[in-house]
Amino acid sequence: MPDSMVAARTSDSAGPIQQVDVAVVGAGFAGLYLLHRLRKAGFSTVALEEADDVGGTWYWNRYPGARCDIQTIDYSYTFDPELEAAWTWSEKYATQPEILRYLGFVADRYDLRRDIRFKTRVTKATWDDAAERWLITTANGPSVSCRHYIMATGCLSAPKPPEIDGVKDFKGEIYFTGRWPHDGVDLAGKRVAVIGTGSSGIQSIPLIAEQAAHLTVFQRTPNFALPAHNGPAPADRANLLQGDRAGYREQARQSMTGVPYPQQTAVSWQLSEAERRARFEEAWGKGDLVYILTQLWADQGVDVDGNALICDFIREKIGEVVKDPDTAAALMPHDHPFGAKRPCLDTNYYATYNRPNVTLVNLRQEPIKAITTDSITTDKRSVGIDVIVFATGFDAMTGAITAVHPITGRGGKSLSDVWAHGPESYLGLTVAGFPNFFMITGPGSPSVLSNMAVSIEQHVDWVVDQLAALRQAGFNTIEATEAAQAGWAKHMGDCASLTLHRLANTWYTGANVPGKVQGVMPYCGGVGPYRSICDEVVSRGMLGFKLSGPNVAAQCNDGEVVRLQPDVRLVLGMLAQMNLPPLESFGAQGARDFLAQFNAARPAGRPVGAVGDGMLQGAEGPLPYKLYKPATAGPHPIVVYFHGGGWVLGDELSDDPFCRDMCRRTDMIFVSVGYRHAPEHRFPAAAEDGYAATKWIAAHATEIGGTPGPVLVAGWSAGGNIAAVTCQLARDRGGPEIAGQLLICPVTDCTFDRPSYNDNATGYFLTRSLMFWFWDLYCAPADRTDPRVSPLRGRVEGLPPAFIATCEFDPLRDEGVAYAEALAAAGVAVEQLKARGHFHSSLTMVDVVITGVSARVQMAHALRRFAGLPEAQTSPGYRIAAAAS
Ligand code: FAD
Ligand code: NAP
């Protein structure tokens, strides 16, 4: 339908329908920047805002003590250096009035108010398929017809109802932190109740306590809070910014959180107790949420054990400040990992509980039964109250979006219905079935897990850039495909499973709102990676979007933008950046030296009970071995392990982190064998050594602390090949008895025409040409069908039970699958793991590719089963990893 016909319609509210290219809802950080960018790009636009002025969060949240919790030099717009030069923050963490003044200053500077309709609440939005436009209905004033509809409605802008019986009966004053009166509240001499101890409660409680006659805090769940140490912006950060403003801002954009801090590399178990304490004390002294969340040790956000160390330190601090031991104990969080729920920055929060006019009521021990006309009654007491402050939080991330109801997309579908099982989106920016519809910091974007100023700028820039590009190309509509959206959901899940967010009931997961579907809503993969993914969507021809226009052929470049596991993507990205020459170009010794250097830079493996070494008898002489023993009392079953490296590279130490990890998980001895290598020792040296070593180890089991009887074999890559061959030789040569085989990405057949060899020929570290080189060095063409190097060509009946792991992006994938299928067809008990999104090295790159954990958990289960051991394990790290698998 032509625009002129749309314009002729009248609004169902007052006046003619307003016609614009783009309608924006919200005039907070996001809406303001959108208006500015859209105007500059030449779009006609209007912003609709429920409040009577700009500011969003900082307009509504005027409670005592409200401040930002990201340092203000970081929590600012960065799009215009002149704007940055024109504004100076007075404090490290600015107060709500100062941030509101700043946003007003921005609105004035770019003359934004003239395109904002204040006191205008958007009530519904309807896509008109024929006109290819949205009709936006408001509670007052004319409706708006627009080509594109952008919700900049905020992640934390829909306050949550109190959900407590009797609130309506209360005759005193009631306030919500998220809707605080503009002219303040006089609490002097009053008996005040604060319900809720999230960031809003924790910021306001100390100041309310100073004013009130008595303050009673009703706490359901304690939170971790850290002292803000507010004051002037710290010199180190300010100097960094001033020294190289552009560089600092760019680092923030590429960082994980939107604040430029480096990636930590030291893991907790590599540090001594004293070093850990020193790091913690330094972080505690800094008063910086992002610092303490990211800079202590590398495993703090991904590993329960590494995280628990911080929880202990913080609980200790609480105990030092709060004098009454019962109150201190009630304030100590035990139900979630640090950072899995948003920690709070406080000023005198814990010390406030030492005041004589403050009482803490622990609702876990005495839940609220009712609110009456003048009191709050729990199971144990009735507290007389004049004022109730609800600091009970928000229907976060989706609340403000679905409050516009219905948002009706293509085919009459409402967004609330589409999201009935949880919010799905593509990139957190848009939703399949809702053309020309965008969300700024929607569910599925980094948003609340980041410095939101940085995320908002990235979203706005991306959306406006794409709208301009579409207009230029003659497209009228843009819509995410279902496949792209489903792929994003998968990637979101992969990222979330890397973190500890799934282990806490929080507003990140929707758990704070009764009846809300639960799942980790923000994108957990980090700001920098997210930005690069959005850019990749564009560079790959608007991947995952359908585009159409009146005078241009429709375009749909369908697909999933990220198919790799998030950490695999990072590892491969780093390797690509190193721009290394092909490994095979180094020559055998050069490649060995390179690998040794590369391995030395990788994180060390975790401690095990004992590590030893020795010599065993190989096929033609002594071979070195490395022995990994569990910390528990033996004897333990033995796993004979063969390292990877294409029969050319590596040694008994090169898979050290993997052997340690599996030793810990299985509670079994791992013996890593230093078999002979090509080209010095060609086929069948490695195979015969593998067999001979297994025989020797089985015969010397007791001597090395193992259980006498059957052993198990395991190996990765060429080592998987040796393990598989060893099982066939042991069957055919009268022993030793092997209880089970674990083959990880094994070489099983010298055939290069399976699809995985072509699909993954380059780009995934183990390339096709590298495999050709390995084969050439190890085995003459005439020998390559020998089952001692191509076990798939051998007889596979009567082999020990097997666990075979293959990785999606590995040239060897299909031959591993073929071996598993052949074994199964021959009646061998086989368990297959097809690791989605992984590459050849994923499962052995312990502590680098963390998403490999669930695979290692499954492998450990299998080995224990083969050895006849029960599956149970006690380490908390093990439990979590198992839960994630
Ligand atoms: P908002 O600021 O929430 O603005 C959304 C606007 O949309 C609101 O003005 C609202 O009235 C309007 N709106 C919503 N629905 C409708 C509708 N149907 N019709 C019309 N108008 C509508 N983040 C950080 O990164 N660092 C911090 O330190 C930080 N501190 C915070 C402190 C508090 C107290 C809170 C609540 C949040 C904080 N946040 C912080 C998150 C904060 O929300 C974002 O940083 C940022 O301000 C969000 O901006 P926005 O424009 O996306 O949304
Ligand atoms: P919140 O973190 O969700 O905290 C709400 C609190 O209310 C929780 O303690 C919750 O307990 C409690 N609660 C909710 N319903 C309750 C009920 N029916 N009965 C008893 N207690 C109830 O909300 P928030 O404090 O407003 O903070 C939300 C987010 O906004 C923060 O995480 C942060 O991102 C942002 N924020 C930032 C700052 C800052 O410092 N810059 C300040 C405020 C807010 P349960 O935990 O048991 O549900």
Short mmCIF file of N, CA, C and O and ligand atoms in Angstrom, two decimals, residues 58 61 63 66-70 156 160-164 177 195-203 218-223 341-345 363-364 368 391-394 448 505 507-508 511-512, ligand 2:
data_model
loop_
_atom_site.label_atom_id
_atom_site.label_comp_id
_atom_site.label_asym_id
_atom_site.label_seq_id
_atom_site.Cartn_x
_atom_site.Cartn_y
_atom_site.Cartn_z
N TRP A 58 17.09 6.52 34.74
CA TRP A 58 17.56 7.59 35.62
C TRP A 58 16.49 8.65 35.84
O TRP A 58 16.64 9.53 36.68
N ASN A 61 14.20 5.99 38.68
CA ASN A 61 14.80 5.44 39.92
C ASN A 61 15.45 6.54 40.76
O ASN A 61 16.67 6.72 40.74
N TYR A 63 15.30 6.88 44.09
CA TYR A 63 15.36 6.53 45.51
C TYR A 63 16.67 7.02 46.14
O TYR A 63 17.66 7.24 45.42
N ALA A 66 20.59 6.18 44.90
CA ALA A 66 20.66 5.60 43.54
C ALA A 66 21.88 6.15 42.80
O ALA A 66 22.07 7.36 42.70
N ARG A 67 22.69 5.25 42.33
CA ARG A 67 23.89 5.59 41.55
C ARG A 67 24.13 4.50 40.53
O ARG A 67 23.55 3.41 40.63
N CYS A 68 25.03 4.77 39.61
CA CYS A 68 25.44 3.69 38.71
C CYS A 68 26.42 2.76 39.45
O CYS A 68 26.99 3.15 40.48
N ASP A 69 26.59 1.54 38.92
CA ASP A 69 27.55 0.62 39.53
C ASP A 69 28.64 0.22 38.54
O ASP A 69 29.43 -0.69 38.79
N ILE A 70 28.68 0.88 37.42
CA ILE A 70 29.82 0.80 36.49
C ILE A 70 30.45 2.18 36.58
O ILE A 70 29.73 3.19 36.57
N LEU A 156 15.24 -2.96 32.46
CA LEU A 156 14.85 -2.86 33.88
C LEU A 156 13.94 -1.64 34.03
O LEU A 156 14.26 -0.69 34.73
N LYS A 160 8.23 -4.84 39.17
CA LYS A 160 7.51 -6.08 39.46
C LYS A 160 6.47 -5.81 40.55
O LYS A 160 6.78 -5.11 41.52
N PRO A 161 5.24 -6.31 40.42
CA PRO A 161 4.28 -6.12 41.52
C PRO A 161 4.76 -6.83 42.79
O PRO A 161 5.53 -7.78 42.71
N PRO A 162 4.32 -6.38 43.97
CA PRO A 162 4.87 -6.93 45.22
C PRO A 162 4.53 -8.39 45.50
O PRO A 162 5.26 -9.06 46.21
N GLU A 163 3.46 -8.89 44.96
CA GLU A 163 3.07 -10.31 45.17
C GLU A 163 3.00 -10.69 46.65
O GLU A 163 3.39 -11.78 47.06
N ILE A 164 2.55 -9.75 47.50
CA ILE A 164 2.39 -10.08 48.92
C ILE A 164 0.97 -9.73 49.33
O ILE A 164 0.49 -8.62 49.01
N THR A 177 11.06 1.61 44.69
CA THR A 177 12.34 2.27 44.32
C THR A 177 12.34 2.64 42.84
O THR A 177 12.89 3.68 42.47
N ILE A 195 11.43 -3.87 51.71
CA ILE A 195 11.32 -5.27 51.30
C ILE A 195 12.17 -5.44 50.05
O ILE A 195 11.93 -4.79 49.03
N GLY A 196 13.17 -6.29 50.15
CA GLY A 196 14.05 -6.53 49.00
C GLY A 196 15.46 -6.06 49.28
O GLY A 196 15.68 -4.95 49.77
N THR A 197 16.42 -6.94 48.96
CA THR A 197 17.83 -6.62 49.19
C THR A 197 18.66 -6.90 47.94
O THR A 197 19.71 -7.52 48.00
N GLY A 198 18.14 -6.45 46.79
CA GLY A 198 18.95 -6.42 45.57
C GLY A 198 19.69 -5.09 45.55
O GLY A 198 19.81 -4.40 46.58
N SER A 199 20.19 -4.69 44.39
CA SER A 199 20.99 -3.46 44.29
C SER A 199 20.22 -2.25 44.79
O SER A 199 20.78 -1.39 45.49
N SER A 200 18.93 -2.17 44.45
CA SER A 200 18.15 -0.98 44.84
C SER A 200 18.02 -0.93 46.36
O SER A 200 18.19 0.13 46.98
N GLY A 201 17.70 -2.06 46.97
CA GLY A 201 17.58 -2.11 48.42
C GLY A 201 18.91 -1.78 49.08
O GLY A 201 18.99 -0.96 50.01
N ILE A 202 19.95 -2.39 48.58
CA ILE A 202 21.27 -2.24 49.21
C ILE A 202 21.80 -0.81 49.09
O ILE A 202 22.47 -0.30 49.99
N GLN A 203 21.46 -0.14 47.98
CA GLN A 203 21.88 1.27 47.87
C GLN A 203 21.06 2.17 48.80
O GLN A 203 21.58 3.14 49.35
N PHE A 218 13.30 -6.47 55.29
CA PHE A 218 12.76 -7.82 55.08
C PHE A 218 13.54 -8.46 53.94
O PHE A 218 13.39 -8.08 52.78
N GLN A 219 14.38 -9.41 54.30
CA GLN A 219 15.27 -10.01 53.31
C GLN A 219 14.87 -11.44 52.99
O GLN A 219 14.79 -12.28 53.89
N ARG A 220 14.61 -11.70 51.71
CA ARG A 220 14.33 -13.09 51.33
C ARG A 220 15.64 -13.81 50.99
O ARG A 220 15.90 -14.88 51.49
N THR A 221 16.45 -13.18 50.14
CA THR A 221 17.72 -13.82 49.75
C THR A 221 18.84 -12.80 49.90
O THR A 221 18.76 -11.72 49.33
N PRO A 222 19.89 -13.15 50.65
CA PRO A 222 21.01 -12.20 50.72
C PRO A 222 21.78 -12.16 49.41
O PRO A 222 21.82 -13.14 48.67
N ASN A 223 22.36 -11.00 49.16
CA ASN A 223 23.14 -10.79 47.94
C ASN A 223 24.58 -10.53 48.32
O ASN A 223 24.86 -10.06 49.41
N LYS A 341 24.32 -14.00 40.12
CA LYS A 341 23.26 -13.02 40.37
C LYS A 341 24.00 -11.69 40.39
O LYS A 341 25.15 -11.65 40.85
N ARG A 342 23.41 -10.60 39.91
CA ARG A 342 24.15 -9.34 39.88
C ARG A 342 24.61 -8.95 41.28
O ARG A 342 23.78 -8.70 42.16
N PRO A 343 25.92 -8.89 41.53
CA PRO A 343 26.36 -8.42 42.84
C PRO A 343 26.09 -6.91 42.95
O PRO A 343 25.87 -6.24 41.95
N CYS A 344 26.14 -6.40 44.18
CA CYS A 344 25.78 -4.99 44.39
C CYS A 344 27.01 -4.22 44.85
O CYS A 344 27.91 -4.78 45.46
N LEU A 345 26.98 -2.93 44.58
CA LEU A 345 27.99 -2.03 45.12
C LEU A 345 27.32 -1.26 46.24
O LEU A 345 26.23 -0.73 46.06
N LEU A 363 13.45 -13.60 55.93
CA LEU A 363 12.18 -14.19 55.47
C LEU A 363 12.30 -15.69 55.18
O LEU A 363 11.29 -16.37 55.05
N ARG A 364 13.52 -16.18 55.09
CA ARG A 364 13.68 -17.63 54.89
C ARG A 364 13.30 -18.37 56.17
O ARG A 364 12.89 -19.52 56.13
N ILE A 368 6.78 -13.63 55.28
CA ILE A 368 5.69 -12.67 55.51
C ILE A 368 4.37 -13.41 55.34
O ILE A 368 4.15 -14.09 54.33
N ALA A 391 11.59 -2.64 47.27
CA ALA A 391 12.79 -2.68 46.41
C ALA A 391 12.82 -4.06 45.78
O ALA A 391 13.81 -4.78 45.84
N THR A 392 11.69 -4.43 45.22
CA THR A 392 11.45 -5.82 44.82
C THR A 392 11.79 -6.10 43.35
O THR A 392 11.54 -7.19 42.87
N GLY A 393 12.34 -5.11 42.67
CA GLY A 393 12.91 -5.39 41.34
C GLY A 393 11.94 -5.28 40.19
O GLY A 393 10.88 -4.65 40.30
N PHE A 394 12.30 -5.93 39.11
CA PHE A 394 11.65 -5.69 37.82
C PHE A 394 11.26 -7.01 37.14
O PHE A 394 11.89 -8.03 37.37
N VAL A 448 22.37 -6.66 29.98
CA VAL A 448 22.57 -6.50 31.42
C VAL A 448 23.82 -7.20 31.95
O VAL A 448 24.18 -7.01 33.11
N ASN A 505 18.93 -18.57 40.82
CA ASN A 505 17.57 -18.12 40.51
C ASN A 505 17.56 -16.60 40.56
O ASN A 505 17.61 -16.03 41.64
N TRP A 507 16.80 -12.56 38.31
CA TRP A 507 16.03 -11.92 37.24
C TRP A 507 16.67 -12.14 35.89
O TRP A 507 16.03 -11.97 34.86
N TYR A 508 17.96 -12.54 35.85
CA TYR A 508 18.57 -12.90 34.56
C TYR A 508 17.84 -14.10 33.95
O TYR A 508 17.84 -14.28 32.74
N ALA A 511 13.53 -15.99 37.12
CA ALA A 511 13.07 -16.70 38.31
C ALA A 511 12.43 -15.78 39.34
O ALA A 511 11.76 -16.25 40.27
N ASN A 512 12.62 -14.47 39.21
CA ASN A 512 12.08 -13.54 40.22
C ASN A 512 10.60 -13.24 40.00
O ASN A 512 9.96 -12.64 40.86
P1 NAP B 2 16.49 -7.27 42.35
O1 NAP B 2 17.92 -7.40 42.21
O2 NAP B 2 15.62 -8.18 41.57
O3 NAP B 2 16.17 -7.40 43.87
C1 NAP B 2 14.86 -7.52 44.32
C2 NAP B 2 14.86 -7.93 45.76
O4 NAP B 2 13.54 -8.02 46.20
C3 NAP B 2 15.48 -9.29 46.00
O5 NAP B 2 16.16 -9.28 47.20
C4 NAP B 2 14.26 -10.18 46.07
O6 NAP B 2 14.47 -11.36 46.76
C5 NAP B 2 13.30 -9.29 46.77
N1 NAP B 2 11.91 -9.64 46.53
C6 NAP B 2 11.27 -9.65 45.35
N2 NAP B 2 9.99 -10.02 45.53
C7 NAP B 2 9.84 -10.26 46.84
C8 NAP B 2 8.76 -10.68 47.64
N3 NAP B 2 7.57 -10.93 47.10
N4 NAP B 2 8.97 -10.85 48.95
C9 NAP B 2 10.17 -10.59 49.50
N5 NAP B 2 11.23 -10.18 48.80
C10 NAP B 2 11.07 -10.02 47.48
O7 NAP B 2 15.99 -5.78 41.97
P2 NAP B 2 16.79 -4.41 42.13
O8 NAP B 2 17.43 -4.33 43.43
O9 NAP B 2 15.86 -3.35 41.75
O10 NAP B 2 17.93 -4.52 41.05
C11 NAP B 2 17.66 -4.96 39.73
C12 NAP B 2 18.85 -4.66 38.87
O11 NAP B 2 18.88 -3.27 38.52
C13 NAP B 2 20.18 -4.88 39.53
O12 NAP B 2 20.55 -6.22 39.57
C14 NAP B 2 21.08 -4.02 38.69
O13 NAP B 2 21.39 -4.60 37.46
C15 NAP B 2 20.20 -2.82 38.44
N6 NAP B 2 20.44 -1.86 39.52
C16 NAP B 2 21.67 -1.30 39.60
C17 NAP B 2 21.94 -0.44 40.61
C18 NAP B 2 23.29 0.15 40.74
O14 NAP B 2 23.94 -0.03 41.75
N7 NAP B 2 23.72 0.87 39.76
C19 NAP B 2 20.97 -0.13 41.55
C20 NAP B 2 19.72 -0.70 41.42
C21 NAP B 2 19.47 -1.58 40.39
P3 NAP B 2 14.86 -12.71 46.00
O15 NAP B 2 16.28 -12.53 45.61
O16 NAP B 2 14.62 -13.76 46.96
O17 NAP B 2 13.96 -12.79 44.79
#
